[in-house]
Amino acid sequence: MWIEGDDESLKAAFLAEWRRAWSQAVPDAPVARVLWVRENGVDEILAAFHNVSMFSPRELTIVFDVEDLLRSEKRVAALAEGMSRPAGDSCLVLVESAADKERAKLAPARSAAAVRWQADPPNASDLLAWGQKRLAREGLTAEAGALEALVQACEGETPTFFNELGKLVAWCANAGKVTKADVAEVSRPVVGAELDEYLVAVAKGDVALAAKRLGRILAEGESEGGILFSLANLVGGALGGWARFREASQALGRRKDPRALARGLDAVYRAEAAWKGGRTDVRLALEMATREVAGA
């Protein structure tokens, strides 16, 4: 199976469901083996897929960052050839990270997969379906409008929805039913106001949403200096440095070229200097830096 698409949170939810289904179907080998292309290499990946033990005839192997294969067309060809050879009832799942456009050089390996699954950003109806499936699996029912209230509170953001859904399931585990009151009780007072979700909005270039979330995290007491540091780290990570929020930095790096990123980083440093030098209000400095980094 080949998994691709833009929504990393949806990929994680899909893989969680897949691993759970596998553990139920194959109790003799319920735990997936997780590999990374840059750490394990094509030979080890194919060995895990083909070297089936007589004591464990079926194995699930999940491989992340398959785009790292782009460093060598020979490795892509070797993986494609190995995928095309039978491996009994074992399952190999390859996960490709999000990209602005399809990575054409991975086509041979992609085509060798028996199944391809696309993680496109879900709409409200899709999120409702995921929510209903999760509740049913946990033996829970939902009051009319409860899941709709959760989707609305999460503003359609996939990471927020799945995070809040997990909290809701834990909260209602012994009740058997999820109500709108439960949603209101469990959800954050201001959903989407966490620092990481502010940075995601910046990375995606949604200036209006980033500004709204900036106001929220400031209202919740997040320090101005901490926000400026995180904004600089977001851009620095997109330029190839260490990134605290790796996926957000990667998204920003895909959207902006190095020159634009350098301008954004400069804007963050200028905003910090203006604030610390007493030349502007810190909140105004943050708003300006946010617009500069998030803007096209």
Tab-separated table of C-alpha atoms in Angstrom:
chain	number	residue	atom	x	y	z
A	1	MET	CA	0.000	0.000	0.000
A	2	TRP	CA	1.210	3.486	-0.885
A	3	ILE	CA	-0.065	6.417	1.223
A	4	GLU	CA	0.305	9.961	-0.077
A	5	GLY	CA	-1.417	13.346	0.145
A	6	ASP	CA	-1.278	16.665	1.959
A	7	ASP	CA	-2.967	15.947	5.294
A	8	GLU	CA	-0.452	14.416	7.703
A	9	SER	CA	-2.990	14.189	10.548
A	10	LEU	CA	-5.346	12.201	8.349
A	11	LYS	CA	-2.496	9.853	7.438
A	12	ALA	CA	-1.801	9.295	11.127
A	13	ALA	CA	-5.483	8.547	11.790
A	14	PHE	CA	-5.630	6.143	8.857
A	15	LEU	CA	-2.485	4.319	9.982
A	16	ALA	CA	-3.835	4.023	13.522
A	17	GLU	CA	-6.987	2.373	12.173
A	18	TRP	CA	-4.970	0.132	9.855
A	19	ARG	CA	-2.659	-1.033	12.636
A	20	ARG	CA	-5.610	-1.727	14.905
A	21	ALA	CA	-7.381	-3.738	12.216
A	22	TRP	CA	-4.185	-5.680	11.520
A	23	SER	CA	-3.658	-6.539	15.189
A	24	GLN	CA	-7.164	-7.957	15.349
A	25	ALA	CA	-6.830	-9.913	12.107
A	26	VAL	CA	-3.310	-11.226	12.799
A	27	PRO	CA	-3.040	-11.885	16.548
A	28	ASP	CA	0.148	-13.941	16.029
A	29	ALA	CA	2.000	-10.844	14.765
A	30	PRO	CA	-0.062	-7.860	15.911
A	31	VAL	CA	2.709	-5.265	16.207
A	32	ALA	CA	3.843	-3.388	13.104
A	33	ARG	CA	7.518	-3.007	12.289
A	34	VAL	CA	8.298	0.673	11.622
A	35	LEU	CA	11.194	1.641	9.327
A	36	TRP	CA	12.594	4.873	7.865
A	37	VAL	CA	14.172	4.997	4.419
A	38	ARG	CA	17.107	7.165	5.466
A	39	GLU	CA	17.904	4.949	8.456
A	40	ASN	CA	17.092	1.465	7.196
A	41	GLY	CA	17.588	1.532	3.429
A	42	VAL	CA	15.922	-0.390	0.619
A	43	ASP	CA	17.633	-3.717	1.347
A	44	GLU	CA	16.426	-3.796	4.943
A	45	ILE	CA	12.909	-2.722	3.919
A	46	LEU	CA	12.620	-5.496	1.351
A	47	ALA	CA	14.169	-8.018	3.739
A	48	ALA	CA	11.494	-7.184	6.296
A	49	PHE	CA	8.851	-7.657	3.614
A	50	HIS	CA	10.141	-10.913	2.131
A	51	ASN	CA	11.874	-12.729	4.979
A	52	VAL	CA	8.781	-14.336	6.475
A	53	SER	CA	9.345	-16.563	9.494
A	54	MET	CA	7.596	-19.929	9.658
A	55	PHE	CA	6.528	-18.955	13.192
A	56	SER	CA	5.071	-15.626	12.073
A	57	PRO	CA	3.800	-16.029	8.514
A	58	ARG	CA	2.325	-12.549	8.234
A	59	GLU	CA	4.083	-9.288	9.073
A	60	LEU	CA	3.056	-5.643	8.817
A	61	THR	CA	5.868	-3.238	7.911
A	62	ILE	CA	5.314	0.534	7.750
A	63	VAL	CA	7.933	2.699	6.040
A	64	PHE	CA	8.090	6.489	6.445
A	65	ASP	CA	9.790	9.251	4.408
A	66	VAL	CA	9.871	7.255	1.178
A	67	GLU	CA	10.609	10.526	-0.658
A	68	ASP	CA	14.173	10.130	0.607
A	69	LEU	CA	14.548	7.584	-2.208
A	70	LEU	CA	14.763	10.523	-4.631
A	71	ARG	CA	18.472	10.719	-3.939
A	72	SER	CA	18.945	7.678	-6.174
A	73	GLU	CA	16.828	6.435	-9.075
A	74	LYS	CA	18.496	3.038	-8.620
A	75	ARG	CA	17.008	2.762	-5.138
A	76	VAL	CA	13.560	3.643	-6.487
A	77	ALA	CA	13.912	0.930	-9.140
A	78	ALA	CA	15.176	-1.602	-6.584
A	79	LEU	CA	12.251	-0.924	-4.281
A	80	ALA	CA	9.751	-1.171	-7.140
A	81	GLU	CA	11.231	-4.501	-8.246
A	82	GLY	CA	11.145	-5.891	-4.726
A	83	MET	CA	7.561	-4.737	-4.175
A	84	SER	CA	6.462	-6.573	-7.307
A	85	ARG	CA	7.690	-9.923	-5.958
A	86	PRO	CA	5.253	-11.955	-3.802
A	87	ALA	CA	5.697	-11.887	-0.034
A	88	GLY	CA	2.998	-14.246	1.107
A	89	ASP	CA	0.337	-12.494	3.139
A	90	SER	CA	2.672	-9.883	4.579
A	91	CYS	CA	1.808	-6.209	4.139
A	92	LEU	CA	4.160	-3.356	3.275
A	93	VAL	CA	2.829	0.192	3.781
A	94	LEU	CA	4.894	3.062	2.370
A	95	VAL	CA	4.125	6.605	3.531
A	96	GLU	CA	5.107	9.580	1.379
A	97	SER	CA	5.235	13.002	3.024
A	98	ALA	CA	3.193	15.907	1.663
A	99	ALA	CA	4.505	17.807	-1.353
A	100	ASP	CA	3.409	20.727	-3.527
A	101	LYS	CA	3.377	18.485	-6.595
A	102	GLU	CA	3.676	14.799	-7.326
A	103	ARG	CA	7.234	13.471	-7.132
A	104	ALA	CA	7.444	12.003	-10.624
A	105	LYS	CA	10.630	10.040	-9.960
A	106	LEU	CA	8.813	7.906	-7.393
A	107	ALA	CA	6.350	6.709	-10.052
A	108	PRO	CA	7.898	3.224	-10.495
A	109	ALA	CA	7.559	2.410	-6.798
A	110	ARG	CA	4.132	4.027	-6.571
A	111	SER	CA	2.927	1.960	-9.520
A	112	ALA	CA	4.240	-1.238	-7.944
A	113	ALA	CA	1.902	-0.818	-4.965
A	114	ALA	CA	-1.287	-2.864	-5.074
A	115	VAL	CA	-3.224	-0.023	-3.417
A	116	ARG	CA	-2.764	3.759	-3.286
A	117	TRP	CA	-4.532	5.882	-0.660
A	118	GLN	CA	-4.724	9.667	-0.928
A	119	ALA	CA	-4.912	11.754	2.268
A	120	ASP	CA	-6.624	14.869	0.975
A	121	PRO	CA	-7.740	17.485	3.543
A	122	PRO	CA	-11.181	16.311	4.727
A	123	ASN	CA	-14.296	18.472	4.663
A	124	ALA	CA	-16.853	18.651	7.479
A	125	SER	CA	-18.732	15.587	6.228
A	126	ASP	CA	-15.513	13.568	6.096
A	127	LEU	CA	-14.634	14.540	9.671
A	128	LEU	CA	-18.119	13.540	10.821
A	129	ALA	CA	-17.654	10.125	9.208
A	130	TRP	CA	-14.280	9.662	10.930
A	131	GLY	CA	-15.835	10.711	14.218
A	132	GLN	CA	-18.740	8.309	13.886
A	133	LYS	CA	-16.379	5.455	13.040
A	134	ARG	CA	-14.205	6.157	16.072
A	135	LEU	CA	-17.161	6.394	18.447
A	136	ALA	CA	-18.664	3.164	17.087
A	137	ARG	CA	-15.363	1.361	17.573
A	138	GLU	CA	-15.282	2.548	21.193
A	139	GLY	CA	-18.876	1.418	21.772
A	140	LEU	CA	-20.172	4.988	22.027
A	141	THR	CA	-23.154	6.724	20.465
A	142	ALA	CA	-23.523	10.440	19.840
A	143	GLU	CA	-26.378	12.753	20.645
A	144	ALA	CA	-27.785	14.543	17.606
A	145	GLY	CA	-25.549	17.497	16.811
A	146	ALA	CA	-22.719	16.507	19.164
A	147	LEU	CA	-20.156	15.619	16.515
A	148	GLU	CA	-21.294	18.552	14.385
A	149	ALA	CA	-20.564	20.823	17.360
A	150	LEU	CA	-17.092	19.315	17.657
A	151	VAL	CA	-16.349	19.866	13.958
A	152	GLN	CA	-17.543	23.456	14.218
A	153	ALA	CA	-15.506	24.116	17.350
A	154	CYS	CA	-12.395	22.772	15.633
A	155	GLU	CA	-12.899	25.131	12.682
A	156	GLY	CA	-12.424	22.204	10.300
A	157	GLU	CA	-8.772	21.751	11.312
A	158	THR	CA	-7.862	18.069	11.051
A	159	PRO	CA	-5.171	17.964	13.795
A	160	THR	CA	-7.449	19.753	16.255
A	161	PHE	CA	-10.416	17.524	15.428
A	162	PHE	CA	-8.588	14.236	15.978
A	163	ASN	CA	-6.981	15.528	19.165
A	164	GLU	CA	-10.314	16.699	20.584
A	165	LEU	CA	-12.036	13.504	19.450
A	166	GLY	CA	-9.529	11.422	21.409
A	167	LYS	CA	-10.134	13.508	24.528
A	168	LEU	CA	-13.890	13.181	24.054
A	169	VAL	CA	-13.689	9.385	23.779
A	170	ALA	CA	-11.685	9.181	27.007
A	171	TRP	CA	-14.096	11.556	28.767
A	172	CYS	CA	-17.211	9.584	27.777
A	173	ALA	CA	-15.721	6.085	28.007
A	174	ASN	CA	-17.975	4.991	30.867
A	175	ALA	CA	-21.042	6.981	29.831
A	176	GLY	CA	-21.809	5.153	26.601
A	177	LYS	CA	-23.014	8.331	24.921
A	178	VAL	CA	-21.481	11.620	23.784
A	179	THR	CA	-23.596	14.738	24.254
A	180	LYS	CA	-23.225	18.328	23.136
A	181	ALA	CA	-22.619	19.197	26.779
A	182	ASP	CA	-19.668	16.780	26.778
A	183	VAL	CA	-18.233	18.495	23.708
A	184	ALA	CA	-18.524	21.895	25.387
A	185	GLU	CA	-16.943	20.548	28.581
A	186	VAL	CA	-14.034	18.708	27.024
A	187	SER	CA	-13.064	21.059	24.191
A	188	ARG	CA	-10.666	23.850	24.974
A	189	PRO	CA	-12.311	27.172	25.822
A	190	VAL	CA	-10.871	28.509	22.594
A	191	VAL	CA	-10.188	25.689	20.164
A	192	GLY	CA	-7.302	26.261	17.777
A	193	ALA	CA	-5.514	28.685	20.066
A	194	GLU	CA	-2.462	26.562	20.826
A	195	LEU	CA	0.943	27.767	19.707
A	196	ASP	CA	1.485	24.909	17.257
A	197	GLU	CA	-1.826	25.605	15.520
A	198	TYR	CA	-0.952	29.294	15.191
A	199	LEU	CA	2.285	28.243	13.500
A	200	VAL	CA	0.406	25.858	11.189
A	201	ALA	CA	-1.813	28.745	10.046
A	202	VAL	CA	1.302	30.855	9.406
A	203	ALA	CA	2.955	28.011	7.488
A	204	LYS	CA	-0.115	27.553	5.286
A	205	GLY	CA	-0.221	31.265	4.469
A	206	ASP	CA	-3.658	31.847	6.026
A	207	VAL	CA	-2.996	35.376	7.267
A	208	ALA	CA	-6.482	35.954	8.699
A	209	LEU	CA	-6.539	32.688	10.650
A	210	ALA	CA	-2.960	33.224	11.868
A	211	ALA	CA	-3.885	36.695	13.155
A	212	LYS	CA	-6.955	35.305	14.920
A	213	ARG	CA	-4.958	32.526	16.570
A	214	LEU	CA	-2.229	34.983	17.548
A	215	GLY	CA	-4.800	36.999	19.458
A	216	ARG	CA	-6.047	33.847	21.149
A	217	ILE	CA	-2.703	32.547	22.355
A	218	LEU	CA	-1.830	36.003	23.668
A	219	ALA	CA	-5.148	36.086	25.515
A	220	GLU	CA	-4.359	32.670	27.004
A	221	GLY	CA	-1.101	34.012	28.418
A	222	GLU	CA	1.505	32.778	25.932
A	223	SER	CA	4.610	34.957	26.294
A	224	GLU	CA	5.379	37.396	23.495
A	225	GLY	CA	9.047	36.418	23.518
A	226	GLY	CA	8.140	32.747	23.258
A	227	ILE	CA	5.945	33.414	20.241
A	228	LEU	CA	8.687	35.394	18.494
A	229	PHE	CA	11.184	32.613	19.202
A	230	SER	CA	8.773	29.992	17.830
A	231	LEU	CA	8.109	32.081	14.727
A	232	ALA	CA	11.848	32.416	14.095
A	233	ASN	CA	12.283	28.669	14.682
A	234	LEU	CA	9.475	27.952	12.204
A	235	VAL	CA	11.283	29.895	9.471
A	236	GLY	CA	14.714	28.602	10.461
A	237	GLY	CA	13.400	25.044	10.238
A	238	ALA	CA	12.025	25.758	6.757
A	239	LEU	CA	15.540	26.873	5.776
A	240	GLY	CA	16.965	23.545	6.930
A	241	GLY	CA	17.755	24.207	10.582
A	242	TRP	CA	16.400	22.525	13.698
A	243	ALA	CA	12.614	22.742	13.841
A	244	ARG	CA	10.516	22.296	16.956
A	245	PHE	CA	7.372	21.930	14.841
A	246	ARG	CA	8.836	19.952	11.943
A	247	GLU	CA	5.698	19.476	9.850
A	248	ALA	CA	4.814	23.187	9.987
A	249	SER	CA	8.361	24.145	8.959
A	250	GLN	CA	8.235	21.664	6.086
A	251	ALA	CA	4.915	23.118	4.920
A	252	LEU	CA	6.359	26.637	4.996
A	253	GLY	CA	9.460	25.466	3.143
A	254	ARG	CA	7.329	23.955	0.386
A	255	ARG	CA	5.366	27.184	0.007
A	256	LYS	CA	8.202	29.717	0.035
A	257	ASP	CA	11.605	29.833	-1.647
A	258	PRO	CA	14.792	30.503	0.401
A	259	ARG	CA	14.861	34.185	-0.508
A	260	ALA	CA	11.314	34.737	0.753
A	261	LEU	CA	12.104	32.736	3.889
A	262	ALA	CA	15.157	34.908	4.541
A	263	ARG	CA	12.983	38.022	4.276
A	264	GLY	CA	10.524	36.488	6.718
A	265	LEU	CA	13.266	35.659	9.216
A	266	ASP	CA	14.628	39.177	8.911
A	267	ALA	CA	11.140	40.546	9.624
A	268	VAL	CA	10.949	38.476	12.822
A	269	TYR	CA	14.336	39.752	13.995
A	270	ARG	CA	13.396	43.358	13.151
A	271	ALA	CA	10.120	42.984	15.055
A	272	GLU	CA	11.982	41.663	18.096
A	273	ALA	CA	14.536	44.474	17.930
A	274	ALA	CA	11.806	47.125	17.613
A	275	TRP	CA	9.952	45.678	20.611
A	276	LYS	CA	12.994	45.343	22.850
A	277	GLY	CA	14.210	48.770	21.772
A	278	GLY	CA	10.926	50.314	22.854
A	279	ARG	CA	10.091	51.536	19.360
A	280	THR	CA	6.798	49.654	19.049
A	281	ASP	CA	4.223	47.729	21.041
A	282	VAL	CA	5.078	44.044	21.260
A	283	ARG	CA	1.679	42.942	20.004
A	284	LEU	CA	1.941	45.199	16.989
A	285	ALA	CA	5.432	43.814	16.342
A	286	LEU	CA	4.057	40.272	16.496
A	287	GLU	CA	1.206	41.099	14.114
A	288	MET	CA	3.654	42.599	11.600
A	289	ALA	CA	5.999	39.615	11.787
A	290	THR	CA	3.090	37.206	11.460
A	291	ARG	CA	1.810	38.942	8.315
A	292	GLU	CA	5.289	38.985	6.793
A	293	VAL	CA	5.976	35.281	7.343
A	294	ALA	CA	2.468	34.086	6.478
A	295	GLY	CA	2.048	36.332	3.453
A	296	ALA	CA	2.658	35.007	-0.050
